[in-house]
Coordinates of C-alpha atoms and ligand atoms in Angstrom, one line a residue:
Chain C
M1 CA 37.1 -47.0 -7.6
D2 CA 40.8 -47.3 -6.4
K3 CA 42.2 -46.7 -9.7
W4 CA 40.1 -43.6 -10.2
I5 CA 41.2 -42.4 -6.7
K6 CA 44.7 -42.7 -7.7
F7 CA 43.9 -40.6 -10.7
L8 CA 42.4 -38.1 -8.5
E9 CA 45.5 -38.2 -6.1
I10 CA 47.5 -37.8 -9.3
N11 CA 45.3 -35.0 -11.0
A12 CA 44.1 -33.0 -7.9
S13 CA 46.3 -29.7 -8.7
R14 CA 44.8 -29.6 -12.2
I15 CA 41.5 -30.4 -11.5
F16 CA 41.6 -27.7 -8.6
D17 CA 43.1 -25.2 -10.9
L18 CA 40.9 -26.0 -13.9
T19 CA 37.9 -25.6 -11.6
I20 CA 38.8 -22.0 -10.7
E21 CA 39.4 -21.1 -14.2
H22 CA 36.1 -22.5 -14.6
A23 CA 34.8 -20.0 -11.8
I24 CA 36.8 -17.4 -12.9
L25 CA 35.1 -17.6 -16.4
V26 CA 31.6 -18.1 -15.2
G27 CA 31.9 -15.3 -12.6
A28 CA 33.3 -12.9 -14.8
A29 CA 30.7 -13.7 -17.3
I30 CA 27.7 -13.3 -14.5
L31 CA 29.4 -10.1 -13.1
V32 CA 29.2 -8.4 -16.5
A33 CA 25.9 -10.0 -17.0
L34 CA 24.4 -8.6 -14.3
L35 CA 25.6 -5.3 -14.8
I36 CA 24.0 -5.1 -18.0
G37 CA 20.6 -7.3 -17.3
V38 CA 19.4 -5.8 -13.9
P39 CA 19.7 -2.0 -14.8
L40 CA 18.0 -3.3 -18.7
G41 CA 15.1 -5.4 -16.7
I42 CA 14.4 -2.3 -14.3
Y43 CA 14.6 0.1 -17.3
L44 CA 12.0 -2.4 -19.3
T45 CA 9.3 -1.9 -16.7
T46 CA 9.0 1.6 -18.0
N47 CA 8.7 0.9 -22.0
D48 CA 6.2 -2.1 -22.9
Y49 CA 7.3 -2.0 -26.4
L50 CA 10.8 -2.3 -25.9
A51 CA 10.2 -4.7 -23.2
E52 CA 8.2 -7.3 -25.6
T53 CA 11.6 -6.9 -28.4
V54 CA 13.9 -7.4 -26.1
L55 CA 12.5 -10.5 -23.9
Q56 CA 12.0 -12.1 -27.4
I57 CA 15.4 -11.5 -28.3
A58 CA 17.0 -12.9 -25.2
S59 CA 14.7 -15.9 -25.5
V60 CA 15.7 -16.5 -28.8
M61 CA 19.7 -16.4 -27.7
L62 CA 19.2 -18.8 -25.0
T63 CA 17.6 -21.2 -27.6
I64 CA 20.6 -21.1 -29.8
P65 CA 22.7 -24.5 -29.3
S66 CA 25.5 -23.5 -27.1
I67 CA 28.3 -24.9 -29.5
A68 CA 26.8 -23.1 -32.6
L69 CA 27.0 -19.7 -30.4
F70 CA 30.5 -20.7 -29.2
G71 CA 31.3 -21.5 -33.1
V72 CA 30.1 -18.1 -34.3
M73 CA 32.3 -16.1 -31.7
I74 CA 35.3 -17.4 -33.5
P75 CA 35.2 -15.6 -36.6
V76 CA 33.7 -12.6 -35.3
F77 CA 36.3 -12.0 -32.5
S78 CA 38.9 -13.3 -35.4
I79 CA 38.3 -9.9 -36.6
V80 CA 40.3 -8.3 -33.7
N81 CA 42.4 -11.4 -33.0
L82 CA 41.0 -12.7 -30.5
G83 CA 39.0 -16.0 -32.2
I84 CA 39.8 -18.3 -29.4
G85 CA 40.4 -18.1 -25.6
F86 CA 38.5 -16.4 -23.0
V87 CA 36.9 -13.6 -24.6
P88 CA 34.9 -15.4 -26.9
A89 CA 33.7 -17.9 -24.3
F90 CA 33.4 -14.7 -21.9
V91 CA 31.1 -12.9 -24.2
A92 CA 29.0 -16.0 -25.1
L93 CA 27.9 -16.8 -21.4
V94 CA 27.2 -12.8 -20.9
L95 CA 24.7 -13.5 -23.7
Y96 CA 23.1 -16.7 -22.2
A97 CA 22.8 -15.4 -18.8
Q98 CA 20.8 -12.1 -20.1
L99 CA 17.5 -13.9 -20.5
P100 CA 17.2 -15.1 -17.0
I101 CA 18.3 -12.1 -15.5
I102 CA 16.5 -9.8 -17.5
R103 CA 13.3 -11.4 -17.7
N104 CA 12.9 -12.1 -13.9
T105 CA 14.0 -8.8 -13.0
Y106 CA 11.7 -7.4 -15.6
T107 CA 8.9 -9.9 -14.1
A108 CA 9.6 -9.0 -10.4
I109 CA 9.3 -5.4 -10.5
R110 CA 6.6 -5.2 -12.9
N111 CA 5.0 -7.6 -10.2
V112 CA 5.4 -5.4 -7.3
D113 CA 1.9 -5.0 -5.7
P114 CA 0.5 -2.0 -7.3
E115 CA -1.2 -0.8 -4.2
M116 CA 2.2 -0.6 -2.6
R117 CA 3.6 1.1 -5.4
D118 CA 0.9 3.7 -4.8
A119 CA 1.4 4.1 -1.6
A120 CA 4.9 4.8 -2.4
I121 CA 4.2 7.6 -4.7
G122 CA 1.4 8.9 -2.4
L123 CA 3.8 9.4 0.3
G124 CA 6.1 11.4 -1.9
M125 CA 8.9 9.1 -3.0
K126 CA 10.7 10.0 -5.9
P127 CA 10.8 7.6 -8.8
I128 CA 14.2 6.6 -7.7
Q129 CA 13.4 6.5 -4.1
R130 CA 10.6 4.2 -4.9
L131 CA 12.8 2.0 -6.9
F132 CA 15.4 1.3 -4.2
R133 CA 13.4 1.5 -0.8
V134 CA 10.1 -0.4 -2.2
E135 CA 10.5 -2.0 -5.6
I136 CA 13.9 -3.6 -5.5
P137 CA 13.9 -4.9 -2.0
N138 CA 10.2 -6.6 -2.8
A139 CA 11.6 -7.9 -6.1
F140 CA 15.2 -9.2 -4.6
P141 CA 14.0 -13.1 -4.2
V142 CA 12.8 -13.1 -7.8
I143 CA 16.0 -11.5 -9.3
M144 CA 18.0 -13.8 -7.6
A145 CA 16.2 -16.7 -9.0
G146 CA 16.9 -15.1 -12.1
I147 CA 20.5 -15.1 -11.1
R148 CA 20.9 -18.5 -9.8
T149 CA 19.4 -20.0 -13.0
A150 CA 21.7 -17.6 -14.8
V151 CA 24.8 -19.1 -12.9
V152 CA 23.8 -22.8 -12.9
I153 CA 23.4 -22.6 -16.7
N154 CA 26.7 -21.1 -17.4
I155 CA 28.5 -23.6 -15.8
G156 CA 26.9 -26.1 -17.7
I157 CA 27.5 -24.4 -20.6
G158 CA 31.0 -23.0 -19.5
V159 CA 32.1 -27.0 -20.3
I160 CA 31.9 -25.8 -24.1
A161 CA 34.3 -23.2 -23.7
A162 CA 36.8 -25.8 -23.6
Y163 CA 36.6 -26.2 -27.2
I164 CA 37.4 -22.6 -28.1
G165 CA 40.3 -22.7 -25.9
A166 CA 38.9 -21.2 -23.1
G167 CA 39.8 -23.8 -20.3
G168 CA 38.0 -24.7 -17.7
L169 CA 36.3 -28.2 -16.7
G170 CA 35.6 -28.4 -20.3
V171 CA 39.1 -29.2 -20.8
L172 CA 38.7 -32.3 -18.7
I173 CA 35.7 -33.9 -20.4
T174 CA 37.0 -32.8 -24.3
Q175 CA 40.4 -34.6 -23.3
G176 CA 38.3 -37.6 -22.1
I177 CA 36.4 -37.6 -25.0
T178 CA 39.0 -37.7 -27.5
R179 CA 41.5 -40.2 -25.5
G180 CA 38.3 -42.4 -24.3
D181 CA 39.0 -42.1 -20.9
N182 CA 36.2 -42.4 -18.7
Y183 CA 38.0 -41.4 -15.7
L184 CA 38.8 -37.9 -17.1
I185 CA 35.1 -37.5 -18.0
I186 CA 33.5 -38.1 -15.1
T187 CA 35.8 -36.5 -12.9
G188 CA 35.3 -33.6 -15.4
S189 CA 31.1 -34.0 -15.0
V190 CA 31.3 -34.4 -11.4
A191 CA 33.1 -31.4 -11.0
V192 CA 30.9 -29.1 -12.6
A193 CA 27.9 -30.7 -10.9
I194 CA 29.7 -30.0 -7.3
L195 CA 30.7 -26.3 -8.9
A196 CA 27.2 -25.8 -9.7
M197 CA 25.9 -26.9 -6.6
I198 CA 28.6 -24.7 -4.5
A199 CA 27.4 -21.8 -6.7
D200 CA 23.9 -22.3 -6.0
G201 CA 24.2 -22.9 -2.4
F202 CA 26.2 -19.6 -1.9
L203 CA 23.9 -17.7 -4.0
I204 CA 20.8 -19.1 -1.9
W205 CA 22.5 -18.2 1.3
I206 CA 22.9 -14.3 -0.2
Q207 CA 19.2 -14.6 -1.1
K208 CA 18.5 -15.7 2.4
R209 CA 20.3 -13.0 4.2
Y210 CA 19.5 -10.2 2.2
T211 CA 15.8 -11.0 1.7
P212 CA 13.6 -9.0 3.9
K213 CA 12.4 -11.8 6.4
S214 CA 9.2 -10.6 6.0
I215 CA 9.0 -11.7 2.3
A216 CA 10.7 -14.4 2.3
N217 CA 8.0 -16.6 1.6
Chain U
M1 CA -8.6 23.9 3.6
I2 CA -9.4 22.0 0.1
T3 CA -11.7 23.5 -2.7
F4 CA -13.0 22.0 -5.3
D5 CA -13.8 24.2 -8.3
Q6 CA -15.8 22.3 -10.8
T7 CA -13.2 19.4 -10.7
T8 CA -13.7 17.2 -13.4
K9 CA -12.0 13.8 -14.0
T10 CA -12.3 12.1 -17.7
Y11 CA -10.0 9.0 -17.9
E12 CA -8.4 7.8 -21.1
G13 CA -11.2 5.7 -22.8
G14 CA -13.7 8.4 -22.0
V15 CA -15.2 7.4 -18.7
T16 CA -16.1 10.6 -16.9
A17 CA -15.5 9.7 -13.5
V18 CA -16.1 13.1 -11.5
K19 CA -18.4 15.6 -13.1
G20 CA -17.7 19.1 -12.2
V21 CA -17.9 19.1 -8.3
D22 CA -17.7 21.9 -6.1
F23 CA -17.3 22.0 -2.3
T24 CA -14.9 23.0 0.2
V25 CA -13.5 21.1 3.2
E26 CA -12.6 23.7 5.9
K27 CA -9.7 23.6 7.9
G28 CA -9.8 20.8 11.0
E29 CA -13.2 19.1 9.4
I30 CA -13.5 15.9 8.4
V31 CA -15.6 15.4 5.2
V32 CA -16.6 11.8 4.0
L33 CA -17.0 11.1 0.3
L34 CA -19.9 8.8 0.6
G35 CA -21.3 6.9 -2.7
P36 CA -22.2 3.4 -4.5
S37 CA -19.4 1.7 -5.8
G38 CA -17.7 3.2 -9.0
C39 CA -19.4 6.6 -7.9
G40 CA -15.9 8.2 -8.4
K41 CA -14.7 8.8 -4.7
T42 CA -11.4 7.2 -4.8
T43 CA -10.9 9.2 -8.2
L44 CA -12.2 12.6 -6.3
L45 CA -9.4 12.0 -3.6
R46 CA -6.7 10.9 -5.8
M47 CA -6.7 14.1 -7.4
V48 CA -5.9 15.8 -4.5
N49 CA -2.5 14.8 -3.9
R50 CA -2.3 14.5 -7.7
L51 CA -2.1 10.5 -8.2
E52 CA -4.9 11.2 -11.2
T53 CA -4.6 14.3 -13.0
I54 CA -7.2 16.9 -12.9
S55 CA -9.1 16.9 -16.7
D56 CA -10.7 20.3 -15.8
G57 CA -11.6 22.6 -13.2
K58 CA -9.2 23.0 -10.0
I59 CA -8.5 21.8 -6.9
M60 CA -7.0 24.5 -4.3
I61 CA -5.5 23.6 -1.1
D62 CA -4.9 26.7 1.3
G63 CA -6.0 29.0 -1.6
E64 CA -3.2 27.4 -3.7
D65 CA -3.6 25.7 -7.0
S66 CA -2.9 22.2 -6.6
M67 CA -1.3 22.2 -10.1
S68 CA 1.0 25.2 -9.4
L69 CA 2.7 22.7 -6.6
D70 CA 5.5 20.6 -7.1
S71 CA 3.8 17.3 -6.8
I72 CA 6.5 15.1 -4.2
E73 CA 6.4 18.3 -2.1
L74 CA 2.5 18.4 -2.4
R75 CA 2.4 14.4 -1.2
R76 CA 4.3 14.9 1.5
K77 CA 2.3 17.5 3.2
I78 CA -0.8 15.6 2.5
G79 CA -1.0 12.2 4.4
Y80 CA -2.2 9.5 2.3
V81 CA -4.1 6.1 4.2
I82 CA -5.7 3.1 1.9
Q83 CA -7.4 0.5 2.7
S84 CA -4.8 -2.2 2.1
N85 CA -2.9 -0.1 4.5
G86 CA 0.2 -0.3 1.6
L87 CA 2.6 -1.0 4.6
F88 CA 6.1 -1.8 3.1
P89 CA 6.5 -5.7 4.0
N90 CA 10.3 -5.2 3.4
M91 CA 10.5 -2.1 6.3
T92 CA 9.8 -2.3 9.8
I93 CA 7.0 -0.8 11.4
E94 CA 9.0 1.9 12.7
E95 CA 10.6 2.7 9.1
N96 CA 7.5 2.5 7.7
V97 CA 5.8 4.9 10.0
M98 CA 9.0 7.3 9.2
I99 CA 9.3 7.2 6.1
V100 CA 8.1 11.0 4.9
P101 CA 10.1 12.1 8.4
D102 CA 13.1 10.3 6.6
L103 CA 12.3 11.9 3.0
L104 CA 12.0 15.3 4.6
G105 CA 15.5 14.5 6.2
W106 CA 14.6 14.7 9.8
S107 CA 17.4 13.8 12.5
K108 CA 17.6 10.0 14.0
K109 CA 16.7 11.7 17.3
K110 CA 13.6 13.6 16.1
K111 CA 12.7 10.5 14.4
K112 CA 12.9 8.4 17.6
E113 CA 10.8 10.9 19.6
R114 CA 8.2 11.0 16.9
F115 CA 7.5 7.7 16.3
K116 CA 7.5 7.4 20.3
K117 CA 4.8 10.0 20.4
L118 CA 2.7 8.6 17.5
M119 CA 2.9 5.0 18.6
D120 CA 1.5 6.5 22.1
M121 CA -1.4 8.1 20.3
I122 CA -2.8 4.4 19.0
S123 CA -1.6 2.7 22.6
M124 CA 1.0 0.6 21.2
S125 CA 4.0 -0.1 22.3
S126 CA 7.1 1.6 20.1
D127 CA 9.6 -1.2 21.8
E128 CA 7.6 -3.6 21.5
F129 CA 6.4 -3.2 17.8
G130 CA 9.2 -0.8 16.2
K131 CA 11.5 -3.6 15.1
R132 CA 8.5 -6.0 14.0
Y133 CA 7.5 -6.2 10.4
P134 CA 4.1 -5.6 9.1
H135 CA 3.0 -9.0 8.7
E136 CA 3.9 -9.8 12.5
L137 CA 0.8 -7.6 13.1
S138 CA -2.9 -7.9 13.2
G139 CA -5.2 -6.4 9.9
G140 CA -6.1 -4.1 13.0
Q141 CA -2.6 -2.7 14.1
Q142 CA -1.7 -2.7 10.3
Q143 CA -4.3 -0.3 9.7
R144 CA -3.6 1.8 12.6
I145 CA 0.1 2.0 12.1
G146 CA -1.4 3.1 8.3
V147 CA -2.9 5.9 9.8
I148 CA 0.0 7.0 11.8
R149 CA 2.5 6.9 8.9
A150 CA 0.5 9.2 7.4
L151 CA 0.2 11.4 10.1
A152 CA 4.1 10.9 10.8
A153 CA 5.4 14.3 9.5
D154 CA 2.6 16.4 10.6
P155 CA 0.7 17.2 7.4
P156 CA -2.2 19.6 7.9
V157 CA -4.3 17.5 5.1
M158 CA -5.1 13.8 5.6
L159 CA -6.7 11.9 2.6
M160 CA -8.1 8.4 3.6
D161 CA -9.5 5.9 1.0
E162 CA -11.8 3.4 3.1
P163 CA -9.0 3.0 5.7
F164 CA -11.1 0.8 7.9
G165 CA -12.9 -1.2 5.1
A166 CA -11.1 -4.4 5.4
L167 CA -12.0 -4.5 9.1
D168 CA -14.7 -6.5 11.0
P169 CA -17.2 -4.2 12.2
I170 CA -16.2 -4.5 15.7
I171 CA -12.7 -3.5 15.2
R172 CA -13.5 -1.2 13.1
E173 CA -15.9 0.8 15.4
K174 CA -13.1 0.8 17.9
I175 CA -10.5 2.1 15.4
Q176 CA -13.2 4.8 14.2
D177 CA -13.3 5.8 17.6
E178 CA -9.8 5.9 18.3
F179 CA -9.5 8.4 15.5
L180 CA -11.9 10.5 16.1
Q181 CA -10.0 11.0 19.5
I182 CA -6.5 11.5 17.7
Q183 CA -8.6 13.7 15.4
K184 CA -9.6 16.3 18.3
E185 CA -6.1 16.5 19.0
V186 CA -4.4 16.9 15.9
N187 CA -7.3 18.7 14.4
K188 CA -6.4 17.5 10.4
T189 CA -8.3 18.6 7.8
I190 CA -9.7 15.3 6.3
L191 CA -11.2 13.9 3.1
F192 CA -12.1 10.3 3.9
V193 CA -13.8 7.9 1.5
S194 CA -16.5 5.4 3.0
H195 CA -19.2 3.5 1.3
D196 CA -20.6 2.4 4.8
I197 CA -23.3 4.9 5.7
D198 CA -22.8 4.2 9.3
E199 CA -19.2 4.9 9.1
A200 CA -20.0 8.1 7.5
I201 CA -22.5 9.1 9.7
R202 CA -20.2 8.2 12.4
M203 CA -17.2 10.1 11.1
A204 CA -18.2 12.7 9.2
D205 CA -18.6 16.6 10.1
K206 CA -20.1 16.7 6.6
I207 CA -20.8 14.4 4.0
V208 CA -20.4 14.5 0.3
L209 CA -22.8 12.3 -1.3
L210 CA -21.9 11.4 -4.9
R211 CA -23.7 9.5 -7.6
D212 CA -22.1 8.7 -11.2
G213 CA -19.8 11.7 -10.8
E214 CA -21.9 14.3 -9.4
L215 CA -22.4 16.0 -6.2
M216 CA -26.0 14.9 -5.0
Q217 CA -25.8 16.9 -1.6
Y218 CA -22.9 18.2 0.6
D219 CA -24.2 18.1 4.3
T220 CA -23.9 17.5 8.0
P221 CA -25.0 13.8 8.4
S222 CA -27.9 14.9 10.3
E223 CA -29.0 17.5 7.9
M224 CA -28.6 14.8 5.4
L225 CA -30.8 12.2 7.0
V226 CA -33.7 14.6 8.1
R227 CA -33.7 16.7 5.1
P228 CA -32.5 15.1 2.2
K229 CA -32.5 17.3 -1.0
S230 CA -33.6 14.6 -3.5
E231 CA -35.1 11.4 -3.7
F232 CA -31.6 10.0 -4.4
V233 CA -30.3 11.3 -1.2
R234 CA -33.4 9.7 0.8
E235 CA -33.0 6.4 -0.6
F236 CA -29.5 5.9 -0.3
F237 CA -30.0 6.5 3.5
G238 CA -32.6 4.1 3.6
K239 CA -35.7 4.9 5.8
D240 CA -34.2 3.6 8.9
R241 CA -30.6 3.8 8.8
A242 CA -30.0 6.8 10.5
I243 CA -32.6 6.2 12.7
K244 CA -31.0 3.0 13.7
S245 CA -28.1 4.3 15.3
L246 CA -30.5 6.3 17.5
S247 CA -32.0 3.2 19.0
L248 CA -28.7 2.5 20.6
H249 CA -29.5 5.4 23.0
T250 CA -32.0 6.9 25.7
I251 CA -33.4 10.3 26.3
R252 CA -31.4 9.7 29.6
E253 CA -28.1 9.9 27.7
L254 CA -29.6 12.6 25.9
Q255 CA -30.5 14.5 28.5
D256 CA -27.4 13.9 30.2
I257 CA -25.4 15.3 27.4
I258 CA -27.6 18.5 25.9
G259 CA -30.3 18.7 28.1
L260 CA -33.9 19.0 27.7
A261 CA -36.2 21.9 26.4
E262 CA -38.4 23.6 28.9
F263 CA -41.9 22.6 28.9
D264 CA -44.9 24.6 28.8
E265 CA -47.5 23.8 31.0
G266 CA -49.9 25.8 28.9
I267 CA -50.0 23.6 25.9
E268 CA -53.0 21.2 26.1
D269 CA -52.2 18.5 23.7
T270 CA -49.4 17.1 25.5
I271 CA -48.1 13.4 26.0
T272 CA -45.5 11.7 28.1
I273 CA -42.7 9.3 27.7
N274 CA -40.4 7.6 29.8
V275 CA -36.8 8.7 30.0
N276 CA -35.4 5.2 29.6
H277 CA -37.2 5.1 26.1
D278 CA -34.7 5.1 23.3
L279 CA -34.1 8.1 20.8
R280 CA -35.3 5.8 17.7
N281 CA -38.7 5.2 18.9
T282 CA -39.0 8.8 20.3
L283 CA -38.1 10.1 17.0
S284 CA -40.7 8.5 15.4
M285 CA -43.0 9.4 17.9
L286 CA -42.2 13.2 17.2
L287 CA -42.1 12.7 13.7
N288 CA -45.7 11.3 13.9
Q289 CA -46.6 14.5 15.7
E290 CA -49.0 12.5 17.9
A291 CA -49.2 15.6 19.9
D292 CA -48.0 19.0 20.1
Q293 CA -45.6 18.8 23.1
V294 CA -43.9 15.5 24.2
I295 CA -42.7 15.9 27.9
V296 CA -40.4 13.3 29.4
I297 CA -41.1 11.9 32.9
D298 CA -38.7 9.6 35.2
D299 CA -40.3 6.3 36.4
D300 CA -41.9 8.3 39.1
G301 CA -43.8 10.6 36.8
N302 CA -41.7 13.7 37.4
K303 CA -41.5 15.9 34.3
L304 CA -37.8 16.4 33.5
G305 CA -38.4 18.6 30.4
A306 CA -39.9 18.4 26.6
I307 CA -38.5 16.7 23.7
T308 CA -38.3 17.8 20.0
I309 CA -36.9 16.8 17.0
D310 CA -34.4 19.5 16.8
I311 CA -33.1 18.4 20.0
V312 CA -32.8 14.7 18.8
Q313 CA -31.1 16.0 15.8
K314 CA -28.8 18.1 17.7
Y315 CA -27.8 15.3 19.8
L316 CA -27.2 12.8 16.9
H317 CA -24.6 15.4 15.5
F318 CA -23.2 15.5 19.1
E319 CA -23.5 12.0 19.6
I320 CA -21.3 11.4 16.4
K321 CA -18.7 13.5 17.7
A322 CA -18.4 12.7 21.3
K323 CA -18.8 9.0 20.3
P324 CA -15.6 8.2 21.9
T325 CA -16.6 9.3 25.5
L326 CA -19.8 7.9 25.1
V327 CA -19.6 4.1 24.0
Q328 CA -15.8 3.3 24.2
K329 CA -16.2 0.8 26.8
G330 CA -19.1 -1.0 25.2
Ligands
ATP401 N1 -7.6 4.0 -14.4 C1 -8.9 4.2 -14.4 N2 -9.1 4.2 -15.9 C2 -10.1 4.1 -16.6 N3 -11.5 4.3 -15.9 C3 -11.1 4.4 -14.6 C4 -10.1 4.3 -13.7 N4 -10.2 4.2 -12.5 C5 -11.5 4.1 -12.2 N5 -12.3 4.4 -13.4 C6 -13.7 4.4 -13.6 O1 -14.4 5.7 -13.0 C7 -15.2 5.3 -12.2 C8 -15.0 6.0 -11.0 O2 -13.9 5.0 -10.2 P1 -13.9 5.3 -8.6 O3 -13.0 4.0 -8.2 O4 -13.2 6.5 -8.3 O5 -14.9 4.3 -7.8 P2 -15.3 4.7 -6.5 O6 -16.4 5.2 -5.9 O7 -13.9 4.7 -5.8 O8 -15.6 3.0 -6.0 P3 -15.6 2.0 -5.0 O9 -16.3 2.5 -3.7 O10 -15.9 0.6 -5.5 O11 -14.2 2.1 -4.5 C9 -15.6 3.7 -12.5 O12 -16.5 3.9 -13.2 C10 -14.5 3.7 -13.0 O13 -15.0 2.2 -13.5
MG402 MG1 -12.6 3.5 -4.1

């Protein structure tokens, strides 16, 4: 234990830097995933046929082993000379985040009480007014749940990004494995877990803060 | 004024829910759509604000074909109340009530004043309830909020689909009375769906009785009760339903409100009835034609006047409209 504490003291700033790197990679991926996934999820509620197809593709994507998906990214991005590093890892994470975000957005908007929607139309709201004033606010907790799942998945999968040179906490773990250094492995894993908990905690706070209190339960 | 002209609705899949219905709702009238479940009441109502398309025929609103109007504008001019109240859980009571004024771009000040006025109408404190959320209100309060939300931008026309259906009978009657009071003040043209005969009798200036999408009779409640045009109408109201409501009142109440007829000393075949007799028994006596003239007497045997079927009928009609002042404290 003492040895580990010593190890932490020596490596503190490196661990911190890698954590930030990890967080930036995941954060950027989630941000882009949101910009794609939420509007797409909303759009799909108006197109049943497309919804089925898109949700299926997104499901399949999530079943691809992460290492394989990262592996595929390398040759693809090599074409534009970005085979390793941030970009392929980022793209892979964006793809992984899609399913929970699209699916939850789609389901949440879909499940808005039809009577409520009916009342909104009957009162003379335009579709866009209905979306922003009624549907999104009432769907918000479920959409947030999807985002939280995506973030936690991405923080975990982000570890693999180290294999394609994108840095992050995966670096500690991969190095630990190659060197047989348990301190590195444990430190990396714990840091990933803590990062995930902090991120989730933060998102729960946002969710609570912006969920109309009357629909919170 | 709303005019239905051969209005027909056939749903995808072939169900014809409304079949060539013709009637007019005059300005300031409450017309109740009544009939068994599935007879097309909701469908007919929802065609007015174009939540359902009209398959055939027309609906004219103040002489304009509803299909020629912009659907969004049309809906903002028509108040809409539904059974589940349809309040938005993410909005406060004030926000809920002020939706249409907000959509219409009213100023903050004007909205504030309007909200207070509307809350006063239903005797709820705007300060106390304005910032609350719908789930923090009782069912009856929510339903009343649903009603004033529909009234918010002062639309000339109101559509109400079983607005009080989810409430227990005692609260329902209270709210019906309150609504009739409000209606006296605001004088809207109202289409009101109900499947409750008592409610229909109470609320309606006229009733549209539907069966399988067809209009069976369009008349005042008392006409429909006393002169049903078909076996269906007669059976629908039941043998005693209307009369049942009369049993709540005595001849004295009738006398106080509309007075009795002059009696004719010359008629031989006369019987007397005590002024404290309830109207239900009185009516059955009159219908049985036990005598040519029925004279009302007080406890001391003084002759107060004569009573006839027409007077009871008139009272029935009056009682429906004036109910709030009659039984409110009951
Ligand atoms: N969206 C729809 N698609 C197909 N058929 C429908 C649709 N809505 C209603 N119907 C049918 O149209 C008929 C009339 O329905 P409607 O809801 O107007 O009845 P209602 O008189 O309001 O009944 P209730 O008293 O039960 O509310 C019914 O046979 C119903 O099954
Ligand atoms: Mg109905």
